[in-house]
């Protein structure tokens, strides 16, 4: 998947025909072959995001993967939280990177979602890997890696220590930061890489030149769902990559993604992953 024939590059770069068009039924059939139901920050529509409660719920709901976000504490520990500050999802304030592990573990990361989740803590990456490896796939997002020099190597080491760096072990690593993903691919070339693509930075869509660049190191292109159409899906597949768009919150959007032939969806509600 790391090399592409010259003809394919010419086809994509100059916008020529890229093969037989898929009708709606063909697209849906492709999606059903290996459709990935990915629970966003765990089953975060049902439990507080990026907590063991949300990951347990994803397992209970039989998702194929759950997604989590990794950052680093002041003393160099990998912790699972989305925002670069703790304000929104805990009873604390301030930057994640300014907390020690001991300090951040004292925060309540569940009460904001509901009183029944009081006492949920921000988990560490090693805690999550140890508890869930072999039970469900894990999609690891490096969140704002430029804030945490060396985080790629730290995550790679955690995977290697558990022999999770083999591609058949259901681990995917992704980020919006393309340079970070290139670095991670060099460290652990066996681990599938995903490139996240935002709508705000790509209001005119994802170009074929971008896709060609992604294909040199990535296995997945995971865009905002508003960027997805059949042409994008077809071009991603033509380059040997897969597409699992984010963040799907309702049945109508999920059905549209399946119709367009995506390989899975990233959703707060894993029940939507079974509509195919």
C-alpha positions as a Markdown table, in Angstrom:
| # | Residue | x | y | z |
|---|---|---|---|---|
| 1 | Unk | 0.0 | 0.0 | 0.0 |
| 2 | Unk | 3.0 | 2.3 | 0.3 |
| 3 | Unk | 3.7 | 2.5 | -3.5 |
| 4 | Unk | 1.4 | 3.3 | -6.4 |
| 5 | Unk | 1.7 | 2.8 | -10.1 |
| 6 | Unk | 2.7 | 5.9 | -12.1 |
| 7 | Unk | -0.5 | 5.5 | -14.2 |
| 8 | Unk | -2.6 | 5.8 | -11.1 |
| 9 | Unk | -0.9 | 9.0 | -10.1 |
| 10 | Unk | -1.5 | 10.5 | -13.5 |
| 11 | Unk | -5.2 | 9.4 | -13.5 |
| 12 | Unk | -5.8 | 11.1 | -10.1 |
| 13 | Unk | -3.8 | 14.2 | -10.7 |
| 14 | Unk | -5.4 | 15.0 | -14.0 |
| 15 | Unk | -8.9 | 14.1 | -13.1 |
| 16 | Unk | -9.4 | 11.3 | -15.6 |
| 17 | Unk | -11.9 | 8.5 | -15.2 |
| 18 | Unk | -11.0 | 6.4 | -12.3 |
| 19 | Unk | -12.8 | 3.2 | -13.2 |
| 20 | Unk | -16.4 | 2.1 | -13.4 |
| 21 | Unk | -18.9 | 4.2 | -11.4 |
| 22 | Unk | -20.5 | 2.5 | -8.5 |
| 23 | Unk | -24.2 | 2.6 | -8.3 |
| 24 | Unk | -25.9 | 2.9 | -4.9 |
| 25 | Unk | -26.2 | -0.9 | -4.4 |
| 26 | Unk | -22.6 | -1.5 | -5.2 |
| 27 | Unk | -21.5 | 1.1 | -2.7 |
| 28 | Unk | -23.6 | -0.4 | 0.0 |
| 29 | Unk | -22.4 | -3.8 | -0.7 |
| 30 | Unk | -18.8 | -2.7 | -0.4 |
| 31 | Unk | -19.5 | -1.1 | 3.0 |
| 32 | Unk | -21.2 | -4.2 | 4.3 |
| 33 | Unk | -18.2 | -6.4 | 3.5 |
| 34 | Unk | -16.0 | -5.1 | 6.4 |
| 35 | Unk | -17.9 | -2.2 | 7.9 |
| 36 | Unk | -16.3 | -0.8 | 11.1 |
| 37 | Unk | -18.5 | 0.4 | 13.9 |
| 38 | Unk | -16.2 | 2.8 | 15.8 |
| 39 | Unk | -17.4 | 4.2 | 19.2 |
| 40 | Unk | -16.2 | 7.8 | 19.4 |
| 41 | Unk | -14.4 | 8.5 | 22.7 |
| 42 | Unk | -16.1 | 5.3 | 23.7 |
| 43 | Unk | -19.9 | 5.1 | 23.6 |
| 44 | Unk | -19.8 | 8.8 | 24.4 |
| 45 | Unk | -23.5 | 9.3 | 23.7 |
| 46 | Unk | -24.3 | 6.9 | 26.6 |
| 47 | Unk | -21.4 | 7.5 | 29.1 |
| 48 | Unk | -18.8 | 10.2 | 29.8 |
| 49 | Unk | -16.3 | 10.4 | 27.0 |
| 50 | Unk | -12.8 | 8.9 | 27.2 |
| 51 | Unk | -13.6 | 7.1 | 30.5 |
| 52 | Unk | -13.6 | 3.4 | 31.3 |
| 53 | Unk | -17.4 | 3.6 | 31.6 |
| 54 | Unk | -17.6 | 4.8 | 28.0 |
| 55 | Unk | -15.2 | 2.1 | 26.8 |
| 56 | Unk | -17.1 | -0.6 | 28.8 |
| 57 | Unk | -20.3 | 0.5 | 27.1 |
| 58 | Unk | -18.7 | 0.3 | 23.7 |
| 59 | Unk | -17.7 | -3.3 | 24.4 |
| 60 | Unk | -21.2 | -4.0 | 25.7 |
| 61 | Unk | -22.7 | -2.6 | 22.6 |
| 62 | Unk | -20.5 | -4.7 | 20.4 |
| 63 | Unk | -18.7 | -1.9 | 18.6 |
| 64 | Unk | -15.7 | -3.1 | 16.5 |
| 65 | Unk | -13.4 | -0.4 | 17.9 |
| 66 | Unk | -13.5 | 2.5 | 20.3 |
| 67 | Unk | -11.6 | 5.7 | 19.6 |
| 68 | Unk | -9.7 | 7.6 | 22.3 |
| 69 | Unk | -7.6 | 10.7 | 22.6 |
| 70 | Unk | -4.1 | 10.7 | 24.0 |
| 71 | Unk | -2.2 | 13.6 | 25.6 |
| 72 | Unk | 0.7 | 13.8 | 28.1 |
| 73 | Unk | 1.0 | 15.0 | 31.7 |
| 74 | Unk | 3.7 | 17.3 | 33.0 |
| 75 | Unk | 5.6 | 14.3 | 34.3 |
| 76 | Unk | 5.5 | 12.4 | 31.0 |
| 77 | Unk | 2.5 | 10.0 | 31.4 |
| 78 | Unk | 0.1 | 9.3 | 28.6 |
| 79 | Unk | -3.5 | 10.1 | 29.6 |
| 80 | Unk | -6.8 | 9.7 | 27.8 |
| 81 | Unk | -8.7 | 13.0 | 27.4 |
| 82 | Unk | -9.9 | 15.0 | 24.4 |
| 83 | Unk | -9.5 | 18.7 | 25.2 |
| 84 | Unk | -6.1 | 20.2 | 25.9 |
| 85 | Unk | -7.7 | 21.6 | 29.1 |
| 86 | Unk | -9.5 | 19.7 | 31.8 |
| 87 | Unk | -12.2 | 22.3 | 32.2 |
| 88 | Unk | -15.1 | 20.8 | 30.1 |
| 89 | Unk | -15.1 | 17.2 | 31.3 |
| 90 | Unk | -13.8 | 17.4 | 34.8 |
| 91 | Unk | -14.2 | 19.4 | 38.0 |
| 92 | Unk | -10.7 | 20.9 | 37.5 |
| 93 | Unk | -9.3 | 23.8 | 35.5 |
| 94 | Unk | -6.2 | 24.3 | 33.4 |
| 95 | Unk | -4.0 | 22.6 | 30.8 |
| 96 | Unk | -3.6 | 18.8 | 30.7 |
| 97 | Unk | 0.2 | 19.4 | 30.2 |
| 98 | Unk | 0.4 | 21.3 | 33.5 |
| 99 | Unk | -0.9 | 18.5 | 35.6 |
| 100 | Unk | 1.1 | 15.6 | 37.1 |
| 101 | Unk | -0.4 | 12.1 | 36.7 |
| 102 | Unk | -1.2 | 12.1 | 40.4 |
| 103 | Unk | -3.0 | 15.4 | 40.2 |
| 104 | Unk | -5.0 | 14.6 | 37.1 |
| 105 | Unk | -6.1 | 11.2 | 38.5 |
| 106 | Unk | -7.7 | 13.0 | 41.4 |
| 107 | Unk | -10.2 | 14.8 | 39.1 |
| 108 | Unk | -13.8 | 13.7 | 38.6 |
| 109 | Unk | -14.3 | 13.0 | 34.9 |
| 110 | Unk | -17.8 | 11.6 | 35.2 |
| 111 | Unk | -20.2 | 13.9 | 37.1 |
| 112 | Unk | -20.5 | 16.4 | 34.3 |
| 113 | Unk | -22.3 | 13.7 | 32.2 |
| 114 | Unk | -24.5 | 12.4 | 35.0 |
| 115 | Unk | -24.5 | 11.8 | 38.8 |
| 116 | Unk | -24.3 | 8.1 | 38.2 |
| 117 | Unk | -20.9 | 8.5 | 36.8 |
| 118 | Unk | -19.4 | 10.4 | 39.7 |
| 119 | Unk | -15.9 | 9.3 | 40.5 |
| 120 | Unk | -14.9 | 8.3 | 36.9 |
| 121 | Unk | -11.3 | 9.2 | 36.4 |
| 122 | Unk | -9.2 | 10.2 | 33.5 |
| 123 | Unk | -7.6 | 6.9 | 32.5 |
| 124 | Unk | -4.0 | 6.3 | 31.4 |
| 125 | Unk | -3.3 | 4.8 | 28.0 |
| 126 | Unk | -1.5 | 1.8 | 29.5 |
| 127 | Unk | -4.6 | 1.2 | 31.7 |
| 128 | Unk | -6.8 | 1.2 | 28.7 |
| 129 | Unk | -4.5 | -1.1 | 26.6 |
| 130 | Unk | -4.2 | -3.6 | 29.4 |
| 131 | Unk | -7.9 | -3.8 | 30.1 |
| 132 | Unk | -9.2 | -3.9 | 26.5 |
| 133 | Unk | -6.6 | -5.5 | 24.3 |
| 134 | Unk | -8.0 | -8.6 | 22.7 |
| 135 | Unk | -11.6 | -7.5 | 23.6 |
| 136 | Unk | -12.2 | -4.7 | 21.0 |
| 137 | Unk | -10.2 | -2.7 | 18.5 |
| 138 | Unk | -8.6 | 0.5 | 19.7 |
| 139 | Unk | -8.3 | 3.6 | 17.5 |
| 140 | Unk | -5.7 | 5.9 | 19.2 |
| 141 | Unk | -5.8 | 9.6 | 18.3 |
| 142 | Unk | -2.7 | 11.7 | 19.1 |
| 143 | Unk | -4.3 | 15.0 | 20.2 |
| 144 | Unk | -2.3 | 18.1 | 19.5 |
| 145 | Unk | 1.0 | 16.1 | 19.4 |
| 146 | Unk | 3.0 | 19.3 | 18.7 |
| 147 | Unk | 2.3 | 20.2 | 22.4 |
| 148 | Unk | 4.0 | 17.0 | 23.5 |
| 149 | Unk | 7.4 | 16.4 | 21.9 |
| 150 | Unk | 8.2 | 12.7 | 21.8 |
| 151 | Unk | 4.6 | 11.5 | 22.3 |
| 152 | Unk | 4.8 | 9.4 | 19.1 |
| 153 | Unk | 7.7 | 7.4 | 20.6 |
| 154 | Unk | 6.0 | 7.0 | 23.9 |
| 155 | Unk | 2.8 | 5.6 | 22.3 |
| 156 | Unk | 4.9 | 3.3 | 20.1 |
| 157 | Unk | 6.7 | 2.0 | 23.1 |
| 158 | Unk | 3.4 | 1.2 | 24.9 |
| 159 | Unk | 2.2 | -0.8 | 21.9 |
| 160 | Unk | 5.5 | -2.6 | 21.5 |
| 161 | Unk | 5.6 | -3.6 | 25.2 |
| 162 | Unk | 2.3 | -5.4 | 24.7 |
| 163 | Unk | 3.1 | -6.8 | 21.3 |
| 164 | Unk | 0.3 | -4.6 | 19.9 |
| 165 | Unk | 2.4 | -3.2 | 17.1 |
| 166 | Unk | 1.4 | -6.0 | 14.7 |
| 167 | Unk | -1.2 | -4.9 | 12.2 |
| 168 | Unk | -3.5 | -7.9 | 13.0 |
| 169 | Unk | -3.9 | -6.8 | 16.6 |
| 170 | Unk | -6.7 | -4.3 | 15.9 |
| 171 | Unk | -4.8 | -1.1 | 16.7 |
| 172 | Unk | -5.0 | 2.0 | 14.5 |
| 173 | Unk | -3.3 | 5.3 | 15.2 |
| 174 | Unk | -4.6 | 8.6 | 13.8 |
| 175 | Unk | -4.2 | 12.4 | 14.1 |
| 176 | Unk | -5.0 | 15.6 | 12.3 |
| 177 | Unk | -1.2 | 16.3 | 12.4 |
| 178 | Unk | 0.2 | 14.7 | 9.3 |
| 179 | Unk | 3.8 | 15.2 | 10.3 |
| 180 | Unk | 3.1 | 13.3 | 13.5 |
| 181 | Unk | 1.6 | 10.4 | 11.6 |
| 182 | Unk | 4.6 | 10.3 | 9.2 |
| 183 | Unk | 6.8 | 10.1 | 12.3 |
| 184 | Unk | 4.7 | 7.3 | 13.8 |
| 185 | Unk | 4.7 | 5.4 | 10.6 |
| 186 | Unk | 8.5 | 5.5 | 10.6 |
| 187 | Unk | 8.5 | 4.2 | 14.2 |
| 188 | Unk | 6.0 | 1.4 | 13.7 |
| 189 | Unk | 5.4 | 0.8 | 10.0 |
| 190 | Unk | 3.2 | -2.3 | 10.8 |
| 191 | Unk | 0.6 | -0.2 | 12.6 |
| 192 | Unk | -2.2 | 1.2 | 10.4 |
| 193 | Unk | -2.3 | 5.0 | 10.2 |
| 194 | Unk | -5.3 | 7.2 | 9.9 |
| 195 | Unk | -5.3 | 10.8 | 8.7 |
| 196 | Unk | -8.0 | 13.0 | 10.1 |
| 197 | Unk | -9.3 | 15.8 | 7.9 |
| 198 | Unk | -11.3 | 18.7 | 9.2 |
| 199 | Unk | -13.9 | 20.7 | 7.4 |
| 200 | Unk | -12.6 | 24.0 | 8.6 |
| 201 | Unk | -9.2 | 23.5 | 7.0 |
| 202 | Unk | -10.5 | 21.9 | 3.8 |
| 203 | Unk | -13.7 | 23.8 | 3.0 |
| 204 | Unk | -13.4 | 23.0 | -0.7 |
| 205 | Unk | -12.9 | 19.3 | -0.1 |
| 206 | Unk | -9.9 | 16.9 | -0.2 |
| 207 | Unk | -7.9 | 17.2 | -3.3 |
| 208 | Unk | -6.5 | 14.2 | -5.3 |
| 209 | Unk | -3.0 | 15.6 | -4.6 |
| 210 | Unk | -3.7 | 15.3 | -0.9 |
| 211 | Unk | -4.9 | 11.7 | -1.3 |
| 212 | Unk | -1.7 | 10.8 | -3.1 |
| 213 | Unk | 0.3 | 12.2 | -0.3 |
| 214 | Unk | -1.7 | 10.4 | 2.4 |
| 215 | Unk | -1.3 | 7.1 | 0.5 |
| 216 | Unk | 2.5 | 7.2 | 1.0 |
| 217 | Unk | 2.1 | 6.4 | 4.7 |
| 218 | Unk | -1.6 | 6.1 | 5.7 |
| 219 | Unk | -4.2 | 3.3 | 5.6 |
| 220 | Unk | -7.2 | 5.4 | 6.5 |
| 221 | Unk | -8.5 | 8.8 | 5.5 |
| 222 | Unk | -11.0 | 9.8 | 8.2 |
| 223 | Unk | -12.7 | 13.1 | 7.3 |
| 224 | Unk | -15.5 | 15.2 | 8.7 |
| 225 | Unk | -18.6 | 13.5 | 7.3 |
| 226 | Unk | -19.6 | 16.7 | 5.5 |
| 227 | Unk | -16.7 | 16.2 | 3.2 |
| 228 | Unk | -17.8 | 12.8 | 2.1 |
| 229 | Unk | -19.3 | 12.0 | -1.3 |
| 230 | Unk | -19.0 | 9.0 | -3.6 |
| 231 | Unk | -16.2 | 10.5 | -5.6 |
| 232 | Unk | -14.1 | 10.9 | -2.5 |
| 233 | Unk | -14.8 | 7.4 | -1.3 |
| 234 | Unk | -14.0 | 5.9 | -4.7 |
| 235 | Unk | -10.7 | 7.8 | -5.0 |
| 236 | Unk | -9.7 | 6.7 | -1.5 |
| 237 | Unk | -10.4 | 3.1 | -2.3 |
| 238 | Unk | -8.6 | 3.3 | -5.6 |
| 239 | Unk | -5.5 | 4.3 | -3.7 |
| 240 | Unk | -5.9 | 1.2 | -1.4 |
| 241 | Unk | -7.0 | 3.2 | 1.6 |
| 242 | Unk | -10.2 | 3.1 | 3.7 |
| 243 | Unk | -12.5 | 5.8 | 5.0 |
| 244 | Unk | -14.2 | 6.0 | 8.3 |
| 245 | Unk | -15.7 | 9.5 | 8.7 |
| 246 | Unk | -16.5 | 11.3 | 11.9 |
| 247 | Unk | -18.7 | 12.2 | 13.9 |
| 248 | Unk | -22.0 | 10.5 | 13.0 |
| 249 | Unk | -24.8 | 11.4 | 15.4 |
| 250 | Unk | -28.0 | 10.4 | 13.7 |
| 251 | Unk | -29.5 | 7.7 | 11.5 |
| 252 | Unk | -30.0 | 9.8 | 8.4 |
| 253 | Unk | -26.3 | 10.7 | 8.3 |
| 254 | Unk | -25.2 | 7.1 | 9.0 |
| 255 | Unk | -27.4 | 5.9 | 6.1 |
| 256 | Unk | -25.9 | 8.5 | 3.8 |
| 257 | Unk | -22.4 | 7.4 | 4.7 |
| 258 | Unk | -23.3 | 3.8 | 4.0 |
| 259 | Unk | -24.8 | 4.7 | 0.7 |
| 260 | Unk | -21.6 | 6.5 | -0.3 |
| 261 | Unk | -19.7 | 3.3 | 0.4 |
| 262 | Unk | -17.6 | 4.2 | 3.4 |
| 263 | Unk | -15.8 | 1.5 | 5.3 |
| 264 | Unk | -17.2 | 2.4 | 8.7 |
| 265 | Unk | -18.3 | 5.3 | 10.8 |
| 266 | Unk | -17.0 | 7.0 | 13.9 |
| 267 | Unk | -20.0 | 7.7 | 16.1 |
| 268 | Unk | -21.0 | 8.6 | 19.7 |
| 269 | Unk | -23.9 | 6.1 | 19.3 |
| 270 | Unk | -22.6 | 2.6 | 18.4 |
| 271 | Unk | -26.2 | 1.5 | 17.7 |
| 272 | Unk | -26.0 | 3.5 | 14.5 |
| 273 | Unk | -23.1 | 1.3 | 13.3 |
| 274 | Unk | -25.6 | -1.6 | 12.7 |
| 275 | Unk | -27.9 | 0.2 | 10.3 |
| 276 | Unk | -26.1 | -1.2 | 7.3 |
